[in-house]
Amino acid sequence: MKSNKEKRQDNIKEEARKLFIKKNIEQATFAEIAKNSKVGEATIYRNYPNKGELAMVVAMDYVTDLVNDLEERLSNKKDTHIVKFEKLLDYYIEVFINKPDYFIYMEHFDNFIAHSSEKPSDFNEYEKSLYNIVKVLCDVYSGEKLDNSIDANINVEMAVYTFNITFISLCQKLLLRGKITSTDLRFDAIDELKLMKKIYIDYLKVK
Amino acid sequence: MKSNKEKRQDNIKEEARKLFIKKNIEQATFAEIAKNSKVGEATIYRNYPNKGELAMVVAMDYVTDLVNDLEERLSNKKDTHIVKFEKLLDYYIEVFINKPDYFIYMEHFDNFIAHSSEKPSDFNEYEKSLYNIVKVLCDVYSGEKLDNSIDANINVEMAVYTFNITFISLCQKLLLRGKITSTDLRFDAIDELKLMKKIYIDYLKVK
């Protein structure tokens, strides 16, 4: 069971997360997080010395969830590499639909870190977890030999890596859409994601 | 020749642009822009009622440049549609290398607009200009019949539209890279952009 301290921390993290998504991390203040989580500002400072540390902890929670979900989905040893890659992209589409906050938060967090003079203390650990997402991809990063579902004549590692970052960027851009220009709404976001999935798979698979 | 008023406005816009890129639009203040452009803060307010209007004018300058460049490059009537699309992507790669500020600014501006309660007054005109970029694409949007360089069995309009937004998002993400995580630097950004270009072209062209 969780101690009172843990419950209080969970509560602060949850209110911080909501405010960071609503307002951008830069604009959110400890005063407002304290108000929303019904604790004193000093309590927050005791747990998190500054906003960067708090934003970091929220990011870690998201990434940990994602990596756990992915590991489970990609654990079937009978799946070929190409099936695993398809499952990864399908998972991202599910996150896009059901947990869009994840992509929105990561976009905010990336922008926040890019403009920070100092990186949060757990940033190395976060980097490693992010890299784990890429690592679970099709096992191609673990040094295992490719099975014969994927075209051996292409640079698979670079392709998978590039497709991963491109797909995530597209999800993020599509989520901003509508919030920005109205012409952007010409096509259905899910159709666009499925189109990208199709061309990635076509490129990777044995011809 | 430019009047003194125009020169002063150019100067304010240029200092605003530099500060918006360095600091994010949210963090930049009129006081700092006034200081950098060596005018009084009141002079800026006389020209631009608020930061959104100033950020809008800077965005318009970028987009106008881009549309002019593109119209010139895509004006050769002998180019097939597929060649025009290739030229568009090559142009983005050139911008990525030589004028990365463009992509960085657009990312900041998109985020800023997404979090603003009110849209700047010229926003409709800006939207139209942005849409012109998509319109110059291969003429496919102008209702002209496709030439036989592009596969007529695919939804070309959606594909070109999706590839355009995806390629720009990737450019923006790659520019943030390095500023964020170090594992992100595993592959050369230009190689990744060229890979995406290749798979778009392969998908579009007649098989």
Short mmCIF file of C-alpha atoms in Angstrom, two decimals:
data_model
loop_
_atom_site.label_atom_id
_atom_site.label_comp_id
_atom_site.label_asym_id
_atom_site.label_seq_id
_atom_site.Cartn_x
_atom_site.Cartn_y
_atom_site.Cartn_z
CA MET A 1 0.00 0.00 0.00
CA LYS A 2 1.08 3.52 -0.68
CA SER A 3 2.20 5.72 2.19
CA ASN A 4 0.69 9.16 2.67
CA LYS A 5 3.87 10.66 1.34
CA GLU A 6 3.60 8.63 -1.86
CA LYS A 7 -0.05 9.53 -2.27
CA ARG A 8 0.81 13.21 -1.87
CA GLN A 9 3.57 12.91 -4.46
CA ASP A 10 1.23 11.13 -6.90
CA ASN A 11 -1.28 13.90 -6.43
CA ILE A 12 1.29 16.65 -7.06
CA LYS A 13 2.59 14.84 -10.16
CA GLU A 14 -0.94 14.41 -11.52
CA GLU A 15 -1.85 18.07 -11.06
CA ALA A 16 1.51 19.13 -12.52
CA ARG A 17 0.92 16.88 -15.53
CA LYS A 18 -2.51 18.37 -16.18
CA LEU A 19 -1.25 21.93 -15.90
CA PHE A 20 1.86 21.29 -18.03
CA ILE A 21 -0.37 19.98 -20.82
CA LYS A 22 -2.91 22.76 -20.52
CA LYS A 23 -0.47 25.67 -20.31
CA ASN A 24 2.92 24.57 -21.55
CA ILE A 25 5.63 23.84 -19.00
CA GLU A 26 7.14 27.35 -19.22
CA GLN A 27 3.88 29.05 -18.26
CA ALA A 28 2.92 26.75 -15.38
CA THR A 29 3.91 27.87 -11.89
CA PHE A 30 4.50 25.98 -8.62
CA ALA A 31 1.93 28.31 -7.03
CA GLU A 32 -0.79 27.06 -9.38
CA ILE A 33 0.25 23.41 -9.02
CA ALA A 34 0.18 23.83 -5.23
CA LYS A 35 -3.29 25.35 -5.43
CA ASN A 36 -4.65 22.57 -7.65
CA SER A 37 -3.13 19.78 -5.57
CA LYS A 38 -4.21 21.41 -2.30
CA VAL A 39 -0.76 21.45 -0.69
CA GLY A 40 1.52 24.32 0.29
CA GLU A 41 4.08 25.53 -2.24
CA ALA A 42 6.85 24.59 0.21
CA THR A 43 5.73 20.94 0.07
CA ILE A 44 6.32 20.91 -3.67
CA TYR A 45 9.76 22.49 -3.33
CA ARG A 46 10.66 19.87 -0.71
CA ASN A 47 9.99 17.13 -3.25
CA TYR A 48 11.12 18.89 -6.42
CA PRO A 49 13.79 21.61 -6.27
CA ASN A 50 12.58 23.24 -9.52
CA LYS A 51 10.15 22.91 -12.40
CA GLY A 52 12.62 21.01 -14.56
CA GLU A 53 12.85 18.20 -11.97
CA LEU A 54 9.08 17.95 -11.68
CA ALA A 55 8.63 17.96 -15.48
CA MET A 56 11.29 15.25 -15.68
CA VAL A 57 9.45 12.96 -13.22
CA VAL A 58 6.21 13.35 -15.19
CA ALA A 59 8.06 12.50 -18.43
CA MET A 60 9.61 9.42 -16.80
CA ASP A 61 6.18 8.14 -15.75
CA TYR A 62 4.91 8.43 -19.33
CA VAL A 63 7.94 6.73 -20.86
CA THR A 64 7.93 3.91 -18.31
CA ASP A 65 4.29 3.18 -19.11
CA LEU A 66 5.02 3.21 -22.82
CA VAL A 67 8.03 0.91 -22.59
CA ASN A 68 6.10 -1.56 -20.39
CA ASP A 69 3.17 -1.62 -22.81
CA LEU A 70 5.47 -2.10 -25.77
CA GLU A 71 7.50 -4.87 -24.17
CA GLU A 72 4.31 -6.79 -23.53
CA ARG A 73 2.98 -6.31 -27.04
CA LEU A 74 6.23 -7.23 -28.71
CA SER A 75 6.92 -10.25 -26.50
CA ASN A 76 5.43 -12.92 -28.77
CA LYS A 77 8.43 -14.85 -30.04
CA LYS A 78 6.46 -16.18 -33.02
CA ASP A 79 6.00 -12.72 -34.53
CA THR A 80 8.30 -11.92 -37.41
CA HIS A 81 10.28 -8.69 -37.30
CA ILE A 82 7.94 -7.05 -39.77
CA VAL A 83 4.91 -8.01 -37.66
CA LYS A 84 6.60 -6.52 -34.60
CA PHE A 85 7.21 -3.27 -36.42
CA GLU A 86 3.57 -3.20 -37.53
CA LYS A 87 2.50 -3.78 -33.93
CA LEU A 88 4.65 -0.86 -32.81
CA LEU A 89 3.01 1.50 -35.31
CA ASP A 90 -0.45 0.19 -34.43
CA TYR A 91 0.37 0.85 -30.80
CA TYR A 92 1.33 4.46 -31.60
CA ILE A 93 -1.97 4.89 -33.46
CA GLU A 94 -3.78 3.59 -30.37
CA VAL A 95 -1.88 6.02 -28.15
CA PHE A 96 -2.72 8.80 -30.62
CA ILE A 97 -6.42 7.98 -30.24
CA ASN A 98 -6.67 7.00 -26.57
CA LYS A 99 -3.77 8.71 -24.80
CA PRO A 100 -2.96 11.75 -26.98
CA ASP A 101 -1.63 13.45 -23.82
CA TYR A 102 1.44 11.32 -24.11
CA PHE A 103 2.49 12.79 -27.45
CA ILE A 104 1.45 16.29 -26.44
CA TYR A 105 3.44 16.11 -23.22
CA MET A 106 6.55 14.78 -24.96
CA GLU A 107 6.36 17.66 -27.43
CA HIS A 108 6.14 20.17 -24.59
CA PHE A 109 8.89 18.46 -22.66
CA ASP A 110 11.23 18.37 -25.69
CA ASN A 111 10.67 22.08 -26.30
CA PHE A 112 11.16 22.85 -22.63
CA ILE A 113 14.44 20.91 -22.43
CA ALA A 114 15.69 22.44 -25.69
CA HIS A 115 15.33 25.90 -24.12
CA SER A 116 16.64 25.02 -20.65
CA SER A 117 20.17 25.95 -19.74
CA GLU A 118 20.48 22.96 -17.41
CA LYS A 119 19.25 19.39 -17.82
CA PRO A 120 17.31 17.74 -14.96
CA SER A 121 19.31 15.33 -12.81
CA ASP A 122 17.60 12.13 -14.03
CA PHE A 123 17.90 13.10 -17.66
CA ASN A 124 20.42 10.34 -18.44
CA GLU A 125 18.07 7.70 -17.11
CA TYR A 126 15.26 9.19 -19.18
CA GLU A 127 17.42 9.08 -22.30
CA LYS A 128 18.11 5.41 -21.67
CA SER A 129 14.40 4.63 -21.28
CA LEU A 130 13.61 6.48 -24.51
CA TYR A 131 16.27 4.45 -26.20
CA ASN A 132 14.61 1.30 -24.86
CA ILE A 133 11.57 2.12 -26.98
CA VAL A 134 13.80 2.02 -30.02
CA LYS A 135 15.47 -1.11 -28.69
CA VAL A 136 12.31 -3.14 -28.37
CA LEU A 137 11.62 -2.33 -32.02
CA CYS A 138 11.79 -5.60 -33.89
CA ASP A 139 14.86 -6.66 -31.87
CA VAL A 140 16.98 -5.27 -34.70
CA TYR A 141 18.94 -3.15 -32.28
CA SER A 142 19.84 -5.99 -29.99
CA GLY A 143 22.24 -7.47 -32.51
CA GLU A 144 19.99 -10.43 -33.28
CA LYS A 145 20.11 -11.55 -36.85
CA LEU A 146 17.23 -10.37 -39.00
CA ASP A 147 14.64 -12.96 -39.83
CA ASN A 148 13.70 -13.15 -43.49
CA SER A 149 10.61 -10.94 -43.22
CA ILE A 150 12.69 -7.78 -43.65
CA ASP A 151 14.66 -6.83 -46.75
CA ALA A 152 18.33 -7.47 -45.89
CA ASN A 153 19.53 -5.10 -48.62
CA ILE A 154 18.46 -1.94 -46.83
CA ASN A 155 19.94 -0.23 -43.78
CA VAL A 156 17.27 -1.57 -41.44
CA GLU A 157 18.59 0.05 -38.30
CA MET A 158 18.55 3.53 -39.82
CA ALA A 159 15.18 2.97 -41.49
CA VAL A 160 13.49 1.75 -38.30
CA TYR A 161 15.07 4.53 -36.28
CA THR A 162 14.02 7.20 -38.80
CA PHE A 163 10.49 5.83 -39.18
CA ASN A 164 10.08 5.80 -35.41
CA ILE A 165 11.05 9.46 -34.96
CA THR A 166 9.08 10.48 -38.08
CA PHE A 167 5.93 8.70 -36.97
CA ILE A 168 6.06 10.26 -33.51
CA SER A 169 6.66 13.74 -34.99
CA LEU A 170 3.69 13.26 -37.29
CA CYS A 171 1.46 12.20 -34.38
CA GLN A 172 2.53 15.32 -32.50
CA LYS A 173 1.97 17.61 -35.48
CA LEU A 174 -1.46 16.10 -36.16
CA LEU A 175 -2.46 16.66 -32.54
CA LEU A 176 -1.55 20.35 -32.78
CA ARG A 177 -3.63 20.58 -35.94
CA GLY A 178 -6.99 22.21 -35.78
CA LYS A 179 -5.55 24.12 -32.85
CA ILE A 180 -3.56 25.92 -35.55
CA THR A 181 -4.83 26.28 -39.09
CA SER A 182 -8.21 25.19 -40.35
CA THR A 183 -6.92 24.14 -43.80
CA ASP A 184 -4.98 21.52 -41.89
CA LEU A 185 -8.15 19.57 -41.32
CA ARG A 186 -8.51 18.54 -44.97
CA PHE A 187 -7.80 14.85 -44.31
CA ASP A 188 -8.52 12.49 -41.47
CA ALA A 189 -5.50 12.15 -39.16
CA ILE A 190 -5.93 8.38 -38.76
CA ASP A 191 -5.95 7.91 -42.55
CA GLU A 192 -2.72 9.87 -42.77
CA LEU A 193 -1.09 7.77 -40.05
CA LYS A 194 -2.21 4.56 -41.77
CA LEU A 195 -0.79 5.76 -45.06
CA MET A 196 2.59 6.38 -43.43
CA LYS A 197 2.43 2.97 -41.76
CA LYS A 198 1.75 1.33 -45.13
CA ILE A 199 4.68 2.98 -46.88
CA TYR A 200 7.08 2.12 -44.05
CA ILE A 201 6.03 -1.52 -44.11
CA ASP A 202 6.26 -1.66 -47.92
CA TYR A 203 9.76 -0.28 -47.74
CA LEU A 204 10.93 -2.70 -45.03
CA LYS A 205 9.46 -5.96 -46.19
CA VAL A 206 11.06 -8.44 -48.54
CA LYS A 207 10.00 -7.56 -52.10
CA MET B 1 13.65 53.33 -51.46
CA LYS B 2 12.46 52.54 -47.99
CA SER B 3 11.20 55.30 -45.73
CA ASN B 4 12.63 55.75 -42.26
CA LYS B 5 9.44 54.27 -40.87
CA GLU B 6 9.85 51.13 -42.99
CA LYS B 7 13.49 50.81 -42.00
CA ARG B 8 12.54 51.09 -38.35
CA GLN B 9 9.85 48.43 -38.78
CA ASP B 10 12.32 46.11 -40.56
CA ASN B 11 14.74 46.58 -37.71
CA ILE B 12 12.12 45.79 -35.06
CA LYS B 13 10.98 42.72 -36.98
CA GLU B 14 14.54 41.47 -37.37
CA GLU B 15 15.34 41.86 -33.66
CA ALA B 16 12.01 40.25 -32.75
CA ARG B 17 12.74 37.34 -35.07
CA LYS B 18 16.15 36.73 -33.51
CA LEU B 19 14.79 36.88 -29.98
CA PHE B 20 11.76 34.67 -30.76
CA ILE B 21 14.11 32.01 -32.10
CA LYS B 22 16.57 32.28 -29.24
CA LYS B 23 14.05 32.34 -26.40
CA ASN B 24 10.71 31.03 -27.64
CA ILE B 25 7.94 33.53 -28.35
CA GLU B 26 6.36 33.15 -24.89
CA GLN B 27 9.55 34.16 -23.07
CA ALA B 28 10.48 37.14 -25.26
CA THR B 29 9.33 40.57 -24.06
CA PHE B 30 8.71 43.88 -25.87
CA ALA B 31 11.17 45.47 -23.43
CA GLU B 32 13.99 43.24 -24.66
CA ILE B 33 13.05 43.66 -28.33
CA ALA B 34 13.00 47.45 -27.81
CA LYS B 35 16.43 47.33 -26.21
CA ASN B 36 17.92 45.18 -29.00
CA SER B 37 16.43 47.32 -31.78
CA LYS B 38 17.35 50.57 -30.02
CA VAL B 39 13.86 52.07 -30.02
CA GLY B 40 11.47 52.90 -27.19
CA GLU B 41 8.96 50.27 -26.14
CA ALA B 42 6.15 52.68 -27.07
CA THR B 43 7.35 52.68 -30.70
CA ILE B 44 6.89 48.91 -30.85
CA TYR B 45 3.40 49.13 -29.34
CA ARG B 46 2.48 51.80 -31.91
CA ASN B 47 3.31 49.34 -34.71
CA TYR B 48 2.23 46.09 -33.08
CA PRO B 49 -0.51 46.09 -30.43
CA ASN B 50 0.74 42.85 -28.88
CA LYS B 51 3.26 40.03 -29.21
CA GLY B 52 0.91 37.85 -31.24
CA GLU B 53 0.67 40.52 -33.97
CA LEU B 54 4.45 40.93 -34.10
CA ALA B 55 5.01 37.15 -34.18
CA MET B 56 2.43 36.95 -36.99
CA VAL B 57 4.26 39.53 -39.14
CA VAL B 58 7.54 37.64 -38.72
CA ALA B 59 5.81 34.38 -39.71
CA MET B 60 4.29 36.04 -42.80
CA ASP B 61 7.73 37.24 -43.95
CA TYR B 62 9.08 33.69 -43.72
CA VAL B 63 6.15 32.12 -45.54
CA THR B 64 6.16 34.76 -48.30
CA ASP B 65 9.85 34.09 -48.95
CA LEU B 66 9.24 30.37 -49.04
CA VAL B 67 6.28 30.57 -51.41
CA ASN B 68 8.21 32.89 -53.77
CA ASP B 69 11.21 30.57 -53.81
CA LEU B 70 9.02 27.56 -54.44
CA GLU B 71 7.01 29.17 -57.22
CA GLU B 72 10.22 29.97 -59.02
CA ARG B 73 11.65 26.48 -58.61
CA LEU B 74 8.47 24.75 -59.66
CA SER B 75 7.79 27.02 -62.64
CA ASN B 76 9.42 24.88 -65.33
CA LYS B 77 6.51 23.57 -67.37
CA LYS B 78 8.60 20.70 -68.74
CA ASP B 79 9.03 19.10 -65.31
CA THR B 80 6.80 16.13 -64.67
CA HIS B 81 4.73 16.09 -61.49
CA ILE B 82 7.09 13.63 -59.86
CA VAL B 83 10.09 15.86 -60.67
CA LYS B 84 8.28 18.82 -59.13
CA PHE B 85 7.62 16.88 -55.96
CA GLU B 86 11.29 15.88 -55.82
CA LYS B 87 12.28 19.53 -56.26
CA LEU B 88 10.01 20.49 -53.39
CA LEU B 89 11.67 17.98 -51.06
CA ASP B 90 15.14 19.00 -52.23
CA TYR B 91 14.19 22.57 -51.49
CA TYR B 92 13.16 21.65 -47.94
CA ILE B 93 16.50 19.87 -47.46
CA GLU B 94 18.27 23.06 -48.61
CA VAL B 95 16.23 25.13 -46.18
CA PHE B 96 17.06 22.60 -43.44
CA ILE B 97 20.78 23.11 -44.14
CA ASN B 98 20.93 26.82 -45.01
CA LYS B 99 17.95 28.46 -43.34
CA PRO B 100 17.10 26.17 -40.40
CA ASP B 101 15.65 29.24 -38.66
CA TYR B 102 12.63 28.91 -40.88
CA PHE B 103 11.64 25.51 -39.52
CA ILE B 104 12.56 26.45 -35.97
CA TYR B 105 10.49 29.61 -36.12
CA MET B 106 7.46 27.84 -37.58
CA GLU B 107 7.62 25.28 -34.77
CA HIS B 108 7.72 28.05 -32.16
CA PHE B 109 4.95 29.94 -33.91
CA ASP B 110 2.71 26.86 -34.16
CA ASN B 111 3.18 26.15 -30.45
CA PHE B 112 2.56 29.78 -29.59
CA ILE B 113 -0.66 29.94 -31.63
CA ALA B 114 -1.86 26.61 -30.22
CA HIS B 115 -1.64 28.08 -26.71
CA SER B 116 -3.04 31.54 -27.52
CA SER B 117 -6.61 32.30 -26.67
CA GLU B 118 -6.93 34.72 -29.58
CA LYS B 119 -5.58 34.48 -33.13
CA PRO B 120 -3.66 37.42 -34.63
CA SER B 121 -5.68 39.60 -37.04
CA ASP B 122 -3.83 38.54 -40.22
CA PHE B 123 -4.06 34.87 -39.38
CA ASN B 124 -6.48 34.11 -42.23
CA GLU B 125 -4.09 35.57 -44.77
CA TYR B 126 -1.28 33.54 -43.25
CA GLU B 127 -3.33 30.37 -43.52
CA LYS B 128 -3.94 31.09 -47.19
CA SER B 129 -0.22 31.60 -47.83
CA LEU B 130 0.61 28.36 -46.06
CA TYR B 131 -1.94 26.63 -48.22
CA ASN B 132 -0.23 28.12 -51.29
CA ILE B 133 2.84 26.05 -50.44
CA VAL B 134 0.70 22.96 -50.70
CA LYS B 135 -0.94 24.32 -53.85
CA VAL B 136 2.28 24.79 -55.76
CA LEU B 137 3.04 21.15 -55.05
CA CYS B 138 3.06 19.37 -58.38
CA ASP B 139 -0.08 21.27 -59.48
CA VAL B 140 -2.08 18.32 -58.19
CA TYR B 141 -4.16 20.63 -56.06
CA SER B 142 -5.07 23.00 -58.85
CA GLY B 143 -7.38 20.47 -60.44
CA GLU B 144 -5.07 19.86 -63.39
CA LYS B 145 -5.04 16.32 -64.61
CA LEU B 146 -2.11 14.23 -63.41
CA ASP B 147 0.58 13.56 -65.97
CA ASN B 148 1.63 9.94 -66.23
CA SER B 149 4.66 10.22 -63.92
CA ILE B 150 2.50 9.63 -60.83
CA ASP B 151 0.59 6.47 -60.03
CA ALA B 152 -3.08 7.23 -60.74
CA ASN B 153 -4.26 4.40 -58.50
CA ILE B 154 -3.33 6.12 -55.26
CA ASN B 155 -4.96 9.05 -53.50
CA VAL B 156 -2.32 11.53 -54.70
CA GLU B 157 -3.77 14.57 -53.03
CA MET B 158 -3.80 12.95 -49.61
CA ALA B 159 -0.37 11.39 -50.11
CA VAL B 160 1.27 14.66 -51.19
CA TYR B 161 -0.45 16.56 -48.41
CA THR B 162 0.59 14.00 -45.78
CA PHE B 163 4.18 13.75 -47.06
CA ASN B 164 4.48 17.53 -46.97
CA ILE B 165 3.39 17.84 -43.32
CA THR B 166 5.42 14.76 -42.33
CA PHE B 167 8.60 16.01 -43.98
CA ILE B 168 8.31 19.42 -42.33
CA SER B 169 7.66 17.81 -38.92
CA LEU B 170 10.71 15.62 -39.37
CA CYS B 171 12.88 18.63 -40.28
CA GLN B 172 11.68 20.37 -37.14
CA LYS B 173 12.26 17.35 -34.92
CA LEU B 174 15.75 16.80 -36.35
CA LEU B 175 16.64 20.44 -35.67
CA LEU B 176 15.62 20.06 -32.03
CA ARG B 177 17.79 16.97 -31.83
CA GLY B 178 21.11 17.20 -30.10
CA LYS B 179 19.53 19.99 -28.13
CA ILE B 180 17.54 17.20 -26.51
CA THR B 181 18.90 13.69 -26.19
CA SER B 182 22.35 12.53 -27.17
CA THR B 183 21.19 9.09 -28.37
CA ASP B 184 19.26 11.03 -31.01
CA LEU B 185 22.47 11.74 -32.86
CA ARG B 186 22.94 8.15 -33.97
CA PHE B 187 22.34 8.88 -37.66
CA ASP B 188 23.05 11.81 -39.91
CA ALA B 189 19.98 14.04 -40.27
CA ILE B 190 20.51 14.57 -44.01
CA ASP B 191 20.65 10.80 -44.59
CA GLU B 192 17.37 10.43 -42.73
CA LEU B 193 15.70 13.16 -44.80
CA LYS B 194 16.99 11.57 -48.02
CA LEU B 195 15.62 8.20 -46.96
CA MET B 196 12.18 9.72 -46.40
CA LYS B 197 12.38 11.49 -49.75
CA LYS B 198 13.21 8.20 -51.45
CA ILE B 199 10.30 6.31 -49.96
CA TYR B 200 7.83 9.12 -50.80
CA ILE B 201 8.98 9.18 -54.41
CA ASP B 202 8.88 5.37 -54.67
CA TYR B 203 5.32 5.40 -53.39
CA LEU B 204 4.14 8.14 -55.78
CA LYS B 205 5.74 7.15 -59.01
CA VAL B 206 4.29 4.81 -61.61
CA LYS B 207 5.42 1.29 -60.78
#
